[in-house]
PDB file of N, CA and C in Angstrom:
ATOM      1  N   MET E  23       0.716  -1.267  -0.186  1.00 92.00           N
ATOM      2  CA  MET E  23       0.203  -0.017  -0.042  1.00 92.00           C
ATOM      3  C   MET E  23       0.668   1.547  -0.349  1.00 92.00           C
ATOM      4  N   LEU E  24       0.380   2.094  -0.173  1.00 96.00           N
ATOM      5  CA  LEU E  24       1.250   3.392  -0.418  1.00 96.00           C
ATOM      6  C   LEU E  24       0.604   4.669   0.430  1.00 96.00           C
ATOM      7  N   ILE E  25       1.574   5.639   0.916  1.00 96.00           N
ATOM      8  CA  ILE E  25       0.897   6.171   1.811  1.00 96.00           C
ATOM      9  C   ILE E  25       1.212   7.873   1.126  1.00 96.00           C
ATOM     10  N   LYS E  26      -0.203   8.623   0.710  1.00 97.00           N
ATOM     11  CA  LYS E  26       0.093  10.050   0.235  1.00 97.00           C
ATOM     12  C   LYS E  26       0.498  11.145   1.360  1.00 97.00           C
ATOM     13  N   PHE E  27       1.171  12.009   1.608  1.00 97.00           N
ATOM     14  CA  PHE E  27       1.432  12.942   2.099  1.00 97.00           C
ATOM     15  C   PHE E  27       1.214  14.429   1.502  1.00 97.00           C
ATOM     16  N   TYR E  28       0.375  14.913   2.250  1.00 96.00           N
ATOM     17  CA  TYR E  28      -0.182  16.223   1.198  1.00 96.00           C
ATOM     18  C   TYR E  28      -0.102  17.682   2.281  1.00 96.00           C
ATOM     19  N   SER E  29       0.435  18.585   2.228  1.00 96.00           N
ATOM     20  CA  SER E  29       0.799  19.916   2.347  1.00 96.00           C
ATOM     21  C   SER E  29       0.100  20.850   1.524  1.00 96.00           C
ATOM     22  N   GLU E  30      -0.005  22.335   1.924  1.00 94.00           N
ATOM     23  CA  GLU E  30      -0.139  23.354   1.095  1.00 94.00           C
ATOM     24  C   GLU E  30       0.718  24.184   0.608  1.00 94.00           C
ATOM     25  N   GLU E  31       1.524  23.763   1.541  1.00 92.00           N
ATOM     26  CA  GLU E  31       3.339  24.654   1.115  1.00 92.00           C
ATOM     27  C   GLU E  31       4.336  23.943   0.347  1.00 92.00           C
ATOM     28  N   SER E  32       3.934  22.368  -0.396  1.00 93.00           N
ATOM     29  CA  SER E  32       4.772  21.455  -0.568  1.00 93.00           C
ATOM     30  C   SER E  32       4.272  20.596  -1.576  1.00 93.00           C
ATOM     31  N   ALA E  33       4.717  20.314  -2.701  1.00 94.00           N
ATOM     32  CA  ALA E  33       4.424  18.856  -3.685  1.00 94.00           C
ATOM     33  C   ALA E  33       3.800  17.722  -2.556  1.00 94.00           C
ATOM     34  N   GLU E  34       2.782  16.936  -3.619  1.00 96.00           N
ATOM     35  CA  GLU E  34       2.348  15.880  -3.115  1.00 96.00           C
ATOM     36  C   GLU E  34       3.791  14.483  -2.875  1.00 96.00           C
ATOM     37  N   PHE E  35       3.513  13.981  -1.861  1.00 97.00           N
ATOM     38  CA  PHE E  35       4.369  12.380  -2.236  1.00 97.00           C
ATOM     39  C   PHE E  35       3.650  11.380  -1.949  1.00 97.00           C
ATOM     40  N   VAL E  36       4.288  10.119  -2.171  1.00 97.00           N
ATOM     41  CA  VAL E  36       3.683   8.893  -1.730  1.00 97.00           C
ATOM     42  C   VAL E  36       4.766   8.203  -1.547  1.00 97.00           C
ATOM     43  N   MET E  37       5.095   7.107  -0.518  1.00 96.00           N
ATOM     44  CA  MET E  37       5.952   6.012  -0.400  1.00 96.00           C
ATOM     45  C   MET E  37       5.305   4.986   0.405  1.00 96.00           C
ATOM     46  N   LEU E  38       6.182   4.069   0.202  1.00 95.00           N
ATOM     47  CA  LEU E  38       5.432   2.501   0.942  1.00 95.00           C
ATOM     48  C   LEU E  38       5.337   2.914   1.949  1.00 95.00           C
ATOM     49  N   ASP E  39       3.843   2.295   2.536  1.00 93.00           N
ATOM     50  CA  ASP E  39       3.666   1.893   4.191  1.00 93.00           C
ATOM     51  C   ASP E  39       4.503   2.012   5.629  1.00 93.00           C
ATOM     52  N   SER E  40       5.422   0.953   4.410  1.00 93.00           N
ATOM     53  CA  SER E  40       6.428   0.441   5.746  1.00 93.00           C
ATOM     54  C   SER E  40       7.200   1.346   6.031  1.00 93.00           C
ATOM     55  N   THR E  41       7.455   2.309   5.202  1.00 94.00           N
ATOM     56  CA  THR E  41       8.819   3.277   5.313  1.00 94.00           C
ATOM     57  C   THR E  41       7.606   4.805   5.924  1.00 94.00           C
ATOM     58  N   ALA E  42       7.029   4.863   5.338  1.00 95.00           N
ATOM     59  CA  ALA E  42       5.941   5.465   5.944  1.00 95.00           C
ATOM     60  C   ALA E  42       5.614   5.602   7.754  1.00 95.00           C
ATOM     61  N   ASP E  43       5.694   4.015   8.112  1.00 94.00           N
ATOM     62  CA  ASP E  43       4.914   4.215   9.067  1.00 94.00           C
ATOM     63  C   ASP E  43       6.451   4.482   9.938  1.00 94.00           C
ATOM     64  N   GLN E  44       7.453   3.838   9.289  1.00 94.00           N
ATOM     65  CA  GLN E  44       8.666   3.776  10.332  1.00 94.00           C
ATOM     66  C   GLN E  44       8.628   5.163  10.522  1.00 94.00           C
ATOM     67  N   LEU E  45       8.739   6.377   9.752  1.00 95.00           N
ATOM     68  CA  LEU E  45       9.014   7.679   9.755  1.00 95.00           C
ATOM     69  C   LEU E  45       7.958   8.543  10.336  1.00 95.00           C
ATOM     70  N   LEU E  46       6.457   7.912  10.267  1.00 95.00           N
ATOM     71  CA  LEU E  46       5.678   8.423  11.458  1.00 95.00           C
ATOM     72  C   LEU E  46       5.845   8.085  12.878  1.00 95.00           C
ATOM     73  N   THR E  47       6.075   7.202  12.764  1.00 95.00           N
ATOM     74  CA  THR E  47       6.918   6.525  14.334  1.00 95.00           C
ATOM     75  C   THR E  47       7.568   7.153  14.703  1.00 95.00           C
ATOM     76  N   MET E  48       8.287   7.183  14.340  1.00 94.00           N
ATOM     77  CA  MET E  48       9.692   8.324  14.450  1.00 94.00           C
ATOM     78  C   MET E  48       8.979   9.694  15.141  1.00 94.00           C
ATOM     79  N   MET E  49       8.320  10.154  14.419  1.00 95.00           N
ATOM     80  CA  MET E  49       7.646  11.699  14.475  1.00 95.00           C
ATOM     81  C   MET E  49       6.902  11.476  15.927  1.00 95.00           C
ATOM     82  N   GLY E  50       6.400  10.263  16.153  1.00 93.00           N
ATOM     83  CA  GLY E  50       5.462  10.206  16.785  1.00 93.00           C
ATOM     84  C   GLY E  50       3.845  10.415  16.392  1.00 93.00           C
ATOM     85  N   HIS E  51       3.838   9.812  15.316  1.00 91.00           N
ATOM     86  CA  HIS E  51       2.628   9.122  15.013  1.00 91.00           C
ATOM     87  C   HIS E  51       2.174   8.304  13.998  1.00 91.00           C
ATOM     88  N   GLY E  52       2.949   6.773  14.760  1.00 83.00           N
ATOM     89  CA  GLY E  52       3.014   6.222  14.156  1.00 83.00           C
ATOM     90  C   GLY E  52       1.826   5.115  14.303  1.00 83.00           C
ATOM     91  N   GLY E  53       1.513   3.882  13.862  1.00 81.00           N
ATOM     92  CA  GLY E  53       0.560   3.062  13.964  1.00 81.00           C
ATOM     93  C   GLY E  53      -0.872   3.701  13.480  1.00 81.00           C
ATOM     94  N   SER E  54      -0.669   4.336  12.949  1.00 82.00           N
ATOM     95  CA  SER E  54      -1.778   4.974  11.794  1.00 82.00           C
ATOM     96  C   SER E  54      -2.053   5.340  10.410  1.00 82.00           C
ATOM     97  N   THR E  55      -2.710   5.035   9.742  1.00 85.00           N
ATOM     98  CA  THR E  55      -2.244   5.170   7.988  1.00 85.00           C
ATOM     99  C   THR E  55      -2.649   6.324   7.672  1.00 85.00           C
ATOM    100  N   GLU E  56      -3.450   6.918   8.532  1.00 94.00           N
ATOM    101  CA  GLU E  56      -4.296   8.549   8.187  1.00 94.00           C
ATOM    102  C   GLU E  56      -4.038   9.866   9.549  1.00 94.00           C
ATOM    103  N   GLY E  57      -3.709  10.763   9.210  1.00 95.00           N
ATOM    104  CA  GLY E  57      -3.371  11.582  10.088  1.00 95.00           C
ATOM    105  C   GLY E  57      -3.102  13.018   9.725  1.00 95.00           C
ATOM    106  N   SER E  58      -2.545  13.690  10.368  1.00 95.00           N
ATOM    107  CA  SER E  58      -2.088  14.780  10.256  1.00 95.00           C
ATOM    108  C   SER E  58      -1.707  15.499  11.387  1.00 95.00           C
ATOM    109  N   VAL E  59      -0.866  16.787  10.919  1.00 95.00           N
ATOM    110  CA  VAL E  59       0.063  17.611  12.648  1.00 95.00           C
ATOM    111  C   VAL E  59       0.178  18.964  11.709  1.00 95.00           C
ATOM    112  N   SER E  60       0.010  19.800  12.731  1.00 94.00           N
ATOM    113  CA  SER E  60      -0.391  21.135  12.155  1.00 94.00           C
ATOM    114  C   SER E  60       0.506  21.782  13.749  1.00 94.00           C
ATOM    115  N   GLY E  61       0.594  23.474  13.784  1.00 90.00           N
ATOM    116  CA  GLY E  61       0.591  23.885  15.018  1.00 90.00           C
ATOM    117  C   GLY E  61       2.528  23.774  15.327  1.00 90.00           C
ATOM    118  N   GLU E  62       1.969  23.932  16.960  1.00 90.00           N
ATOM    119  CA  GLU E  62       3.027  23.272  17.901  1.00 90.00           C
ATOM    120  C   GLU E  62       3.382  21.777  17.029  1.00 90.00           C
ATOM    121  N   ALA E  63       2.805  21.195  16.913  1.00 94.00           N
ATOM    122  CA  ALA E  63       3.208  19.824  16.977  1.00 94.00           C
ATOM    123  C   ALA E  63       3.910  19.459  15.440  1.00 94.00           C
ATOM    124  N   LEU E  64       4.236  20.411  14.420  1.00 94.00           N
ATOM    125  CA  LEU E  64       4.987  20.217  13.555  1.00 94.00           C
ATOM    126  C   LEU E  64       6.521  20.714  14.157  1.00 94.00           C
ATOM    127  N   ALA E  65       6.545  21.252  14.899  1.00 93.00           N
ATOM    128  CA  ALA E  65       8.228  21.808  15.595  1.00 93.00           C
ATOM    129  C   ALA E  65       8.366  20.312  16.548  1.00 93.00           C
ATOM    130  N   SER E  66       7.554  20.000  16.997  1.00 95.00           N
ATOM    131  CA  SER E  66       7.755  19.147  17.776  1.00 95.00           C
ATOM    132  C   SER E  66       8.337  17.547  16.903  1.00 95.00           C
ATOM    133  N   ALA E  67       7.214  16.914  15.921  1.00 94.00           N
ATOM    134  CA  ALA E  67       7.398  16.206  15.122  1.00 94.00           C
ATOM    135  C   ALA E  67       8.729  16.341  14.349  1.00 94.00           C
ATOM    136  N   MET E  68       9.455  17.327  13.992  1.00 94.00           N
ATOM    137  CA  MET E  68      10.087  17.589  13.145  1.00 94.00           C
ATOM    138  C   MET E  68      11.497  17.325  13.891  1.00 94.00           C
ATOM    139  N   ASP E  69      11.408  18.042  15.306  1.00 95.00           N
ATOM    140  CA  ASP E  69      12.681  17.795  16.119  1.00 95.00           C
ATOM    141  C   ASP E  69      12.746  16.318  16.219  1.00 95.00           C
ATOM    142  N   ARG E  70      11.860  15.653  16.775  1.00 95.00           N
ATOM    143  CA  ARG E  70      11.412  13.807  16.819  1.00 95.00           C
ATOM    144  C   ARG E  70      12.186  13.283  15.788  1.00 95.00           C
ATOM    145  N   LEU E  71      11.914  13.379  14.175  1.00 95.00           N
ATOM    146  CA  LEU E  71      12.519  12.724  13.681  1.00 95.00           C
ATOM    147  C   LEU E  71      13.869  13.111  12.973  1.00 95.00           C
ATOM    148  N   THR E  72      14.083  14.402  13.405  1.00 93.00           N
ATOM    149  CA  THR E  72      15.368  14.637  13.230  1.00 93.00           C
ATOM    150  C   THR E  72      16.437  13.919  14.275  1.00 93.00           C
ATOM    151  N   SER E  73      15.528  14.011  15.558  1.00 94.00           N
ATOM    152  CA  SER E  73      16.747  13.216  16.458  1.00 94.00           C
ATOM    153  C   SER E  73      16.751  11.285  15.901  1.00 94.00           C
ATOM    154  N   ALA E  74      15.720  11.001  15.629  1.00 92.00           N
ATOM    155  CA  ALA E  74      15.595   9.527  15.319  1.00 92.00           C
ATOM    156  C   ALA E  74      16.274   9.175  14.531  1.00 92.00           C
ATOM    157  N   MET E  75      16.726   9.980  13.163  1.00 90.00           N
ATOM    158  CA  MET E  75      17.540  10.103  11.718  1.00 90.00           C
ATOM    159  C   MET E  75      18.817   9.823  12.398  1.00 90.00           C
ATOM    160  N   ALA E  76      18.921  10.774  13.364  1.00 90.00           N
ATOM    161  CA  ALA E  76      20.582  11.190  13.508  1.00 90.00           C
ATOM    162  C   ALA E  76      21.168   9.627  14.185  1.00 90.00           C
ATOM    163  N   ARG E  77      19.685   8.944  15.184  1.00 89.00           N
ATOM    164  CA  ARG E  77      20.217   7.938  16.074  1.00 89.00           C
ATOM    165  C   ARG E  77      20.830   7.018  14.592  1.00 89.00           C
ATOM    166  N   GLU E  78      19.896   6.560  13.949  1.00 84.00           N
ATOM    167  CA  GLU E  78      19.597   5.424  12.610  1.00 84.00           C
ATOM    168  C   GLU E  78      20.897   5.587  12.003  1.00 84.00           C
ATOM    169  N   GLN E  79      21.429   7.248  11.549  1.00 81.00           N
ATOM    170  CA  GLN E  79      22.791   7.595  11.269  1.00 81.00           C
ATOM    171  C   GLN E  79      23.943   6.838  11.973  1.00 81.00           C
ATOM    172  N   ASP E  80      23.911   7.059  13.271  1.00 81.00           N
ATOM    173  CA  ASP E  80      25.062   6.659  13.941  1.00 81.00           C
ATOM    174  C   ASP E  80      25.161   5.011  14.152  1.00 81.00           C
ATOM    175  N   LYS E  81      24.017   4.440  14.107  1.00 78.00           N
ATOM    176  CA  LYS E  81      24.517   2.523  13.990  1.00 78.00           C
ATOM    177  C   LYS E  81      24.242   2.464  13.097  1.00 78.00           C
ATOM    178  N   SER E  82      23.774   3.129  12.066  1.00 64.00           N
ATOM    179  CA  SER E  82      23.881   1.980  10.131  1.00 64.00           C
ATOM    180  C   SER E  82      25.143   1.835   9.907  1.00 64.00           C
ATOM    181  N   PRO E  83      25.614   0.322   9.307  1.00 61.00           N
ATOM    182  CA  PRO E  83      26.908   0.561   8.614  1.00 61.00           C
ATOM    183  C   PRO E  83      26.774   1.081   7.608  1.00 61.00           C
ATOM    184  N   ALA E  84      25.821   1.433   7.269  1.00 50.00           N
ATOM    185  CA  ALA E  84      25.929   2.264   5.762  1.00 50.00           C
ATOM    186  C   ALA E  84      26.751   3.657   5.537  1.00 50.00           C
ATOM    187  N   SER E  85      26.707   3.831   6.620  1.00 46.00           N
ATOM    188  CA  SER E  85      27.593   5.476   6.904  1.00 46.00           C
ATOM    189  C   SER E  85      29.208   5.025   6.829  1.00 46.00           C
ATOM    190  N   THR E  86      29.514   4.032   7.380  1.00 47.00           N
ATOM    191  CA  THR E  86      31.210   3.090   7.447  1.00 47.00           C
ATOM    192  C   THR E  86      31.325   3.174   5.890  1.00 47.00           C
ATOM    193  N   LYS E  87      29.931   2.382   5.083  1.00 48.00           N
ATOM    194  CA  LYS E  87      30.551   1.877   3.876  1.00 48.00           C
ATOM    195  C   LYS E  87      30.286   3.388   2.719  1.00 48.00           C
ATOM    196  N   ALA E  88      30.032   4.149   3.101  1.00 47.00           N
ATOM    197  CA  ALA E  88      29.747   5.638   2.172  1.00 47.00           C
ATOM    198  C   ALA E  88      31.473   5.808   2.410  1.00 47.00           C
ATOM    199  N   ASP E  89      32.255   5.857   3.272  1.00 48.00           N
ATOM    200  CA  ASP E  89      33.623   6.208   3.164  1.00 48.00           C
ATOM    201  C   ASP E  89      34.511   5.524   2.626  1.00 48.00           C
ATOM    202  N   GLU E  90      33.899   3.961   2.640  1.00 47.00           N
ATOM    203  CA  GLU E  90      34.787   2.920   1.673  1.00 47.00           C
ATOM    204  C   GLU E  90      34.692   3.040   0.391  1.00 47.00           C
ATOM    205  N   ASN E  91      33.256   3.060  -0.103  1.00 49.00           N
ATOM    206  CA  ASN E  91      32.922   3.529  -1.584  1.00 49.00           C
ATOM    207  C   ASN E  91      33.148   4.846  -2.514  1.00 49.00           C
ATOM    208  N   GLN E  92      34.370   5.458  -1.964  1.00 51.00           N
ATOM    209  CA  GLN E  92      34.593   6.850  -2.428  1.00 51.00           C
ATOM    210  C   GLN E  92      34.368   6.840  -3.660  1.00 51.00           C
ATOM    211  N   VAL E  93      33.561   7.355  -4.905  1.00 52.00           N
ATOM    212  CA  VAL E  93      33.747   7.501  -6.345  1.00 52.00           C
ATOM    213  C   VAL E  93      35.137   8.346  -6.940  1.00 52.00           C
ATOM    214  N   ASP E  94      35.280   7.250  -7.947  1.00 53.00           N
ATOM    215  CA  ASP E  94      36.585   7.651  -8.625  1.00 53.00           C
ATOM    216  C   ASP E  94      36.307   8.612  -9.710  1.00 53.00           C
ATOM    217  N   ASP E  95      37.087   9.350 -10.247  1.00 56.00           N
ATOM    218  CA  ASP E  95      36.880  10.010 -11.459  1.00 56.00           C
ATOM    219  C   ASP E  95      36.689   9.562 -12.481  1.00 56.00           C
ATOM    220  N   GLU E  96      36.706   8.038 -12.551  1.00 61.00           N
ATOM    221  CA  GLU E  96      36.492   7.489 -14.086  1.00 61.00           C
ATOM    222  C   GLU E  96      35.291   6.618 -13.476  1.00 61.00           C
ATOM    223  N   TRP E  97      34.356   6.583 -14.340  1.00 56.00           N
ATOM    224  CA  TRP E  97      32.934   5.799 -14.427  1.00 56.00           C
ATOM    225  C   TRP E  97      33.362   4.365 -15.385  1.00 56.00           C
ATOM    226  N   ASP E  98      32.724   3.129 -14.388  1.00 57.00           N
ATOM    227  CA  ASP E  98      33.168   1.802 -15.436  1.00 57.00           C
ATOM    228  C   ASP E  98      31.586   1.226 -15.056  1.00 57.00           C
ATOM    229  N   GLU E  99      30.915   1.574 -16.015  1.00 58.00           N
ATOM    230  CA  GLU E  99      29.515   0.765 -16.201  1.00 58.00           C
ATOM    231  C   GLU E  99      29.137  -0.699 -15.856  1.00 58.00           C
ATOM    232  N   ASP E 100      30.400  -1.383 -16.280  1.00 55.00           N
ATOM    233  CA  ASP E 100      30.254  -2.591 -15.180  1.00 55.00           C
ATOM    234  C   ASP E 100      30.261  -2.471 -14.024  1.00 55.00           C
ATOM    235  N   GLU E 101      30.645  -1.871 -13.100  1.00 56.00           N
ATOM    236  CA  GLU E 101      31.151  -2.084 -12.026  1.00 56.00           C
ATOM    237  C   GLU E 101      29.315  -1.477 -11.402  1.00 56.00           C
ATOM    238  N   ASP E 102      29.038  -0.287 -12.121  1.00 54.00           N
ATOM    239  CA  ASP E 102      27.502   0.400 -11.604  1.00 54.00           C
ATOM    240  C   ASP E 102      26.420  -0.916 -11.806  1.00 54.00           C
ATOM    241  N   SER E 103      26.609  -1.611 -12.825  1.00 59.00           N
ATOM    242  CA  SER E 103      25.429  -2.227 -13.491  1.00 59.00           C
ATOM    243  C   SER E 103      25.106  -3.210 -12.834  1.00 59.00           C
ATOM    244  N   ASP E 104      26.166  -4.262 -12.264  1.00 60.00           N
ATOM    245  CA  ASP E 104      25.920  -5.024 -10.793  1.00 60.00           C
ATOM    246  C   ASP E 104      25.499  -4.907  -9.730  1.00 60.00           C
ATOM    247  N   SER E 105      25.946  -4.096  -9.346  1.00 68.00           N
ATOM    248  CA  SER E 105      25.152  -3.867  -8.087  1.00 68.00           C
ATOM    249  C   SER E 105      24.455  -2.621  -7.223  1.00 68.00           C
ATOM    250  N   ALA E 106      23.503  -3.016  -7.192  1.00 74.00           N
ATOM    251  CA  ALA E 106      22.023  -1.736  -6.193  1.00 74.00           C
ATOM    252  C   ALA E 106      22.707  -1.257  -5.320  1.00 74.00           C
ATOM    253  N   GLU E 107      22.724   0.591  -5.032  1.00 82.00           N
ATOM    254  CA  GLU E 107      22.671   1.147  -4.140  1.00 82.00           C
ATOM    255  C   GLU E 107      21.481   0.530  -3.182  1.00 82.00           C
ATOM    256  N   GLU E 108      21.800   0.598  -2.079  1.00 86.00           N
ATOM    257  CA  GLU E 108      20.351   0.641  -1.278  1.00 86.00           C
ATOM    258  C   GLU E 108      19.959   1.795  -0.882  1.00 86.00           C
ATOM    259  N   VAL E 109      18.941   2.655  -0.965  1.00 87.00           N
ATOM    260  CA  VAL E 109      18.813   4.135  -0.460  1.00 87.00           C
ATOM    261  C   VAL E 109      18.287   4.118   0.728  1.00 87.00           C
ATOM    262  N   THR E 110      19.226   5.075   1.348  1.00 89.00           N
ATOM    263  CA  THR E 110      19.305   5.127   2.863  1.00 89.00           C
ATOM    264  C   THR E 110      17.755   5.775   3.485  1.00 89.00           C
ATOM    265  N   LEU E 111      17.178   5.503   4.753  1.00 89.00           N
ATOM    266  CA  LEU E 111      16.157   6.459   5.552  1.00 89.00           C
ATOM    267  C   LEU E 111      16.308   7.686   5.286  1.00 89.00           C
ATOM    268  N   SER E 112      17.320   7.925   5.390  1.00 90.00           N
ATOM    269  CA  SER E 112      17.571   9.506   5.819  1.00 90.00           C
ATOM    270  C   SER E 112      16.906  10.252   3.935  1.00 90.00           C
ATOM    271  N   ALA E 113      17.474   9.159   3.540  1.00 92.00           N
ATOM    272  CA  ALA E 113      17.813   9.722   1.619  1.00 92.00           C
ATOM    273  C   ALA E 113      15.713   9.546   1.440  1.00 92.00           C
ATOM    274  N   ARG E 114      15.263   8.590   2.460  1.00 93.00           N
ATOM    275  CA  ARG E 114      13.352   8.670   2.119  1.00 93.00           C
ATOM    276  C   ARG E 114      13.417   9.154   2.759  1.00 93.00           C
ATOM    277  N   ALA E 115      13.417   9.482   3.770  1.00 94.00           N
ATOM    278  CA  ALA E 115      13.000  10.961   4.653  1.00 94.00           C
ATOM    279  C   ALA E 115      12.698  12.406   4.592  1.00 94.00           C
ATOM    280  N   ALA E 116      13.688  12.275   3.373  1.00 94.00           N
ATOM    281  CA  ALA E 116      14.047  14.082   2.991  1.00 94.00           C
ATOM    282  C   ALA E 116      12.823  14.927   2.432  1.00 94.00           C
ATOM    283  N   PRO E 117      11.835  14.048   1.297  1.00 96.00           N
ATOM    284  CA  PRO E 117      10.953  15.207   1.206  1.00 96.00           C
ATOM    285  C   PRO E 117      10.041  15.047   1.947  1.00 96.00           C
ATOM    286  N   LEU E 118       9.973  14.260   3.656  1.00 96.00           N
ATOM    287  CA  LEU E 118       8.984  14.692   4.209  1.00 96.00           C
ATOM    288  C   LEU E 118       9.666  15.730   5.594  1.00 96.00           C
ATOM    289  N   MET E 119      10.870  15.744   5.651  1.00 95.00           N
ATOM    290  CA  MET E 119      11.709  16.575   6.281  1.00 95.00           C
ATOM    291  C   MET E 119      11.066  18.033   5.888  1.00 95.00           C
ATOM    292  N   THR E 120      11.621  18.361   4.554  1.00 96.00           N
ATOM    293  CA  THR E 120      11.056  19.646   3.286  1.00 96.00           C
ATOM    294  C   THR E 120       9.929  19.920   3.945  1.00 96.00           C
ATOM    295  N   MET E 121       8.472  19.027   3.561  1.00 96.00           N
ATOM    296  CA  MET E 121       7.549  19.063   4.142  1.00 96.00           C
ATOM    297  C   MET E 121       6.853  19.627   5.595  1.00 96.00           C
ATOM    298  N   LEU E 122       7.656  19.272   6.238  1.00 96.00           N
ATOM    299  CA  LEU E 122       7.438  19.804   7.413  1.00 96.00           C
ATOM    300  C   LEU E 122       7.674  20.850   7.811  1.00 96.00           C
ATOM    301  N   ARG E 123       8.836  21.183   7.437  1.00 95.00           N
ATOM    302  CA  ARG E 123      10.048  22.545   7.243  1.00 95.00           C
ATOM    303  C   ARG E 123       8.734  23.786   6.888  1.00 95.00           C
ATOM    304  N   ARG E 124       8.657  23.421   5.496  1.00 96.00           N
ATOM    305  CA  ARG E 124       7.777  24.308   4.615  1.00 96.00           C
ATOM    306  C   ARG E 124       6.304  24.652   5.480  1.00 96.00           C
ATOM    307  N   ALA E 125       5.650  23.664   5.854  1.00 96.00           N
ATOM    308  CA  ALA E 125       4.589  23.621   6.751  1.00 96.00           C
ATOM    309  C   ALA E 125       4.528  24.314   8.229  1.00 96.00           C
ATOM    310  N   ARG E 126       5.781  24.169   8.917  1.00 95.00           N
ATOM    311  CA  ARG E 126       6.341  24.689   9.921  1.00 95.00           C
ATOM    312  C   ARG E 126       6.112  26.244   9.849  1.00 95.00           C
ATOM    313  N   ASP E 127       6.586  26.495   8.953  1.00 95.00           N
ATOM    314  CA  ASP E 127       7.631  27.875   8.307  1.00 95.00           C
ATOM    315  C   ASP E 127       6.204  29.026   7.957  1.00 95.00           C
ATOM    316  N   SER E 128       5.317  27.981   7.533  1.00 95.00           N
ATOM    317  CA  SER E 128       4.736  28.964   6.885  1.00 95.00           C
ATOM    318  C   SER E 128       2.872  28.976   7.688  1.00 95.00           C
ATOM    319  N   ASP E 129       3.293  28.197   9.073  1.00 94.00           N
ATOM    320  CA  ASP E 129       2.192  27.890   9.705  1.00 94.00           C
ATOM    321  C   ASP E 129       1.068  26.932   9.152  1.00 94.00           C
ATOM    322  N   GLY E 130       1.318  26.076   8.517  1.00 95.00           N
ATOM    323  CA  GLY E 130       0.738  25.071   7.967  1.00 95.00           C
ATOM    324  C   GLY E 130       0.177  23.800   8.731  1.00 95.00           C
ATOM    325  N   TYR E 131       0.289  22.744   7.652  1.00 96.00           N
ATOM    326  CA  TYR E 131      -0.254  21.597   8.115  1.00 96.00           C
ATOM    327  C   TYR E 131       0.412  20.624   6.978  1.00 96.00           C
ATOM    328  N   VAL E 132       0.758  19.176   7.687  1.00 96.00           N
ATOM    329  CA  VAL E 132       0.795  18.293   6.746  1.00 96.00           C
ATOM    330  C   VAL E 132       0.327  17.216   7.102  1.00 96.00           C
ATOM    331  N   MET E 133      -0.182  16.365   5.953  1.00 97.00           N
ATOM    332  CA  MET E 133      -1.563  15.127   6.079  1.00 97.00           C
ATOM    333  C   MET E 133      -0.896  14.190   5.664  1.00 97.00           C
ATOM    334  N   TRP E 134      -1.572  12.941   5.972  1.00 97.00           N
ATOM    335  CA  TRP E 134      -1.315  11.296   5.083  1.00 97.00           C
ATOM    336  C   TRP E 134      -2.283  10.522   4.965  1.00 97.00           C
ATOM    337  N   ARG E 135      -2.381  10.234   4.460  1.00 97.00           N
ATOM    338  CA  ARG E 135      -3.519   9.245   3.991  1.00 97.00           C
ATOM    339  C   ARG E 135      -3.176   7.453   2.706  1.00 97.00           C
ATOM    340  N   PRO E 136      -3.782   6.451   3.008  1.00 96.00           N
ATOM    341  CA  PRO E 136      -3.832   5.925   1.935  1.00 96.00           C
ATOM    342  C   PRO E 136      -4.156   6.355   0.737  1.00 96.00           C
ATOM    343  N   ASP E 137      -3.129   6.061  -0.236  1.00 90.00           N
ATOM    344  CA  ASP E 137      -3.070   6.078  -1.945  1.00 90.00           C
ATOM    345  C   ASP E 137      -3.626   5.368  -2.687  1.00 90.00           C
TER     346      ASP E 137
END
């Protein structure tokens, strides 16, 4: 299932429910596939998500892998085609963080529901 996020201040986007639930739980709004956050709760949700993301990055082995996989100046198609890069949780959280920040700055809201 997909979860769609809405806000008047940002473009809509969707993400898989498993990822959305993980991020919403970090924000303090997990366990529900439909909801909203506005007002002072936006700042709190952002702070909680930012803190949780920092903890995830600290314990993630991907952060050490990034240092080992420095990008060479020469691109080799064979090397890139065989290995799929994992998308980090912080990369998946980026559109939600942007939406939360813009909603907070303009005293707006963020809503989510199944799509």
